[in-house]
Amino acid sequence: MQRIGVFVCWCGSNIAATVDVNAVSEALSHEPGVVYSINYQYMCSEAGQNLIKDAIREKKLTGVVICSCSPRMHEATFLKAAAAAGLNPYMVEIANIREQCSWIHKDMPTATEKAIILGRAAIAKVQLNTPLTAGESPVTKRALVIGGGIAGIQTALDIAEAGFEVDIVEKQPTIGGKMTQLDKTFPTLDCAACILTPKMVDCAQNENINIYAYSEVAEVKGFVGNFTVKIRKKARYVDETKCTGCGLCTEKCPQKKVPNEFNLGMDTRRAIYIPFAQAVPKIATIDPDYCNMLKNGKCGVCAKVCTAGAINYKQQDEIIEREYGAIVVATGYNPIKLDNFDEYSYSQSNDVVTPLEFERLMNAAGPTNGVLLRPSDGKHPHTIVFVQCVGSRDTSGCGKPYCSKICCMYTAKHAMLTREKYPDTDVYVFYIDVRTPGKSFDEFYRRAVEEYGVHYIKGMVGKVTPRADGKLSVQASDLIANE
Amino acid sequence: MSKYDKEQVLCSSGVNVLKCMRCGKCSATCPSYDEMEYHPHEFVYMVEKGQIDKLMASPSIYKCLSCYACVERCPRGVEPAKLVEALRLLVIRQQGQNHLKADDIPALLDEDLPQQAIVTALRKYSK
Ligand SMILES: Cc1cc2nc3c(=O)[nH]c(=O)nc-3n(C[C@H](O)[C@H](O)[C@H](O)COP(=O)(O)OP(=O)(O)OC[C@H]3O[C@@H](n4cnc5c(N)ncnc54)[C@H](O)[C@@H]3O)c2cc1C
Ligand code: SF4
Ligand code: SF4
Ligand code: SF4
Ligand code: SF4
C-alpha cells in the first residue's frame, strides 16, 4: 500500500469560490492509502511547494495527489518539487479541479462533490503507479515547411540558418505565395518584389534548403520528432534537371488562351508557362488542362523548340518519402469568393475589381504594365471607391464572422498610391470601422487622409450598379452626416 | 417611453438589435432612404435605446416598402424591416387611436371597393 499525500489548492478564489476545499481535503483524507491531506491558498507558490516537500520527507510519502489547475499549467512545477524532496516525480498525479470543475460549475455542493470524485480517481491512479525513469528518443534533424509563401520562406531560412536541413513543399510551380502578386507593401511602401525575390533566391541557393515546388503533402505519419511524410511531386511534363528556364517554349506554344492566374485571369498565358520572371525554381510547367499534346496528342511544338530537350510528355506524378522531426504549416490564405455578394456587381462589370486584382493593375509587371486603367475600356478612372469589409464580419452566412485584419491597411495603401500617381483621381473609402493596430499603422492611415486627401466615409456600400454610360454608380449612406 | 414597448417590439419582430455592428448597409441598400426621417440603421439603434415613441410617431415607418432589401443585405442578419413591421403593428394595436369612425365609413365607400374590405374596415373601426 502506498503512503499518499493529498494537497488541495484554493487557487485564490478560482477554486475556493466554487469548491469547498476543506470538505474536499477532509473527504479525501479517508481514502485508502491517504496518510496526509491538507488545503492551501496557492500550492504552486514557494510556500505551497515547501508544504509538499516537507510532507514528502516527514510523512515518508510514496505518492502525491495535487488537486489544482490543469497539468498544462503546473505539472512541471509539482514534479520538480517532488523530485527535489527525493520522490520519483512520476508518483505525482494531478486532479484538475479548476478548468474541469470550479470554472465550469456555479453550484458549490455539486462542484465540491465532483472535485472529490476527481481527487479519488487521481488517488486510485497513484495506487497503481510505479516509479519511472525518463528516457530519450532520437529526433530526425530535418524540418518540413508546407507552403512556400513569405511565411514559409522566412521559416525555412531561419531553420537553415540555425544549421538544420529543411524542405519546402509548395503546391504552385514557384515559391513566393501571394506576396509575388503585390505591388508595394504597407507600411513602408517598399516594392514587394524587392523584399521577396532576394529571399526566394536565398532559399534556392541555401545548401540546407530543398524546394519541392509543384508538390503537395500526400500523407503524414509518425509523431513529434519522427514524422514520415509522403510528398506528391506533380508532373510538370518538363525535366527539372534539364530545363534552363529560357522561356522559348512559352513563346512558341500555340495554345495562347489560358487565363493567367498570376494576373488573376486579367490576361492570358500559354499552356506551357513560367508564372513570372523571378520564379523559383525557374522551370517551365505544362498545364495539362490546356496543352493540345496532352489532351489529344496534336502538337509537340515545345519539345521541338526546347534546345535542352527538357520536355517529357510522359512524365508521371512521383511520390517521395522523407523523414522529418518537425513540420511547419504555412499555407497562407485565400481571398473570399464574391459569389454571395452580387449587390457589388463583380460578375456584371469588369471595373469592379478585387484588391489583389488592383495590386496587379498597379504593378509594372501586371496586365496594364502598371498604368491604372479601367479593365472594361482601358480608360483612366477619375473616381475610385473602395468598399471595406466585404465578406468579413458577416454572421448572416454569406461571409466570415471575423475581421480579416489586413484590408483596412492595404486599402489605405491602395488609396495613397492612387492619389500619388494620379492626383486628379478622387478616392473614396467606405468603412465600418478603420482597424489599424500595428506599429506605424494608424499613422499610415492618417497620412492617407491628411496628406493624400483620401475621403473616408463611415457607412457600408449597399449596392453598385453598372450604368448605361459605362460608369458605375455606388449607393451608400454617410452615417456620420446622416445623408 | 416604457420598457414594455421595447420588449414588445423585440418580441413581436424576433429581432436581436444587439447583433447590429452599425455598418449602415441596410440604409445604403434601402430604396426609401431619401423619404425617411429615420433610416433603417437608425430604427435598429433607436429600438435598442428604447426610443419607441419617436419611431411610432415618425412617418418613416410608413415609408418602408417591406421590400426586405435590408434583411437580405445585412451582414449580421439583423432584419431591420421586421422592426418596422413590429412598430407599425404597435401603432395599429393602440386603443383609441383610430383616425376613422365607423360612422364615417359609408361616406368613403366607392363602388370598386371589394366587399371584404368594407367588412374588414367595419370590424376594425367599430370597437
Ligand atoms: C490585396 C492585398 C494586399 C496586401 N498588401 C500587403 C502589404 O502591403 N503589406 C503587408 O505586409 N501585407 C499585405 N498583404 C498581406 C500579405 O499578402 C500576407 O500577409 C502574406 O502574403 C501572407 O503570406 P503567407 O506566406 O502566410 O501566405 P501565402 O502568401 O498565401 O502563401 C501560402 C503558400 O502556401 C501554398 N500552399 C497552400 N496550401 C498548400 C498545400 N496544401 N500544400 C502546399 N502548398 C500550399 C500556396 O500556394 C502559397 O504559395 C496584402 C494582402 C492582400 C490580399
Ligand atoms: S505541346 Fe502543349 S505546351 Fe507544348 S507547345 Fe504544344 S500546346 Fe503548348
Ligand atoms: S475592419 Fe478593416 S480589416 Fe477588418 S474586415 Fe473590415 S476592412 Fe478588413
Ligand atoms: S424593407 Fe423597408 S427599411 Fe428595409 S430596405 Fe426595404 S424599404 Fe428600406
Ligand atoms: S445592415 Fe445590419 S448590421 Fe449593418 S447597420 Fe443595418 S442592421 Fe446594423
Short mmCIF file of C-alpha atoms in Angstrom, two decimals, chain A residues 173 236 243-246 274 276-284:
data_model
loop_
_atom_site.label_atom_id
_atom_site.label_comp_id
_atom_site.label_asym_id
_atom_site.label_seq_id
_atom_site.Cartn_x
_atom_site.Cartn_y
_atom_site.Cartn_z
CA PRO A 173 5.14 25.83 -59.71
CA ARG A 236 5.33 19.24 -64.87
CA CYS A 243 15.11 22.93 -68.19
CA THR A 244 17.18 26.12 -68.15
CA GLY A 245 14.21 28.45 -67.77
CA CYS A 246 14.99 30.15 -71.10
CA ILE A 274 6.73 30.10 -66.13
CA PHE A 276 6.70 35.20 -63.65
CA ALA A 277 10.23 36.31 -64.41
CA GLN A 278 11.67 35.77 -60.91
CA ALA A 279 10.05 32.38 -60.33
CA VAL A 280 11.97 29.97 -58.08
CA PRO A 281 12.59 27.36 -59.33
CA LYS A 282 12.60 28.90 -62.79
CA ILE A 283 11.32 25.87 -64.63
CA ALA A 284 8.58 25.65 -67.25
#
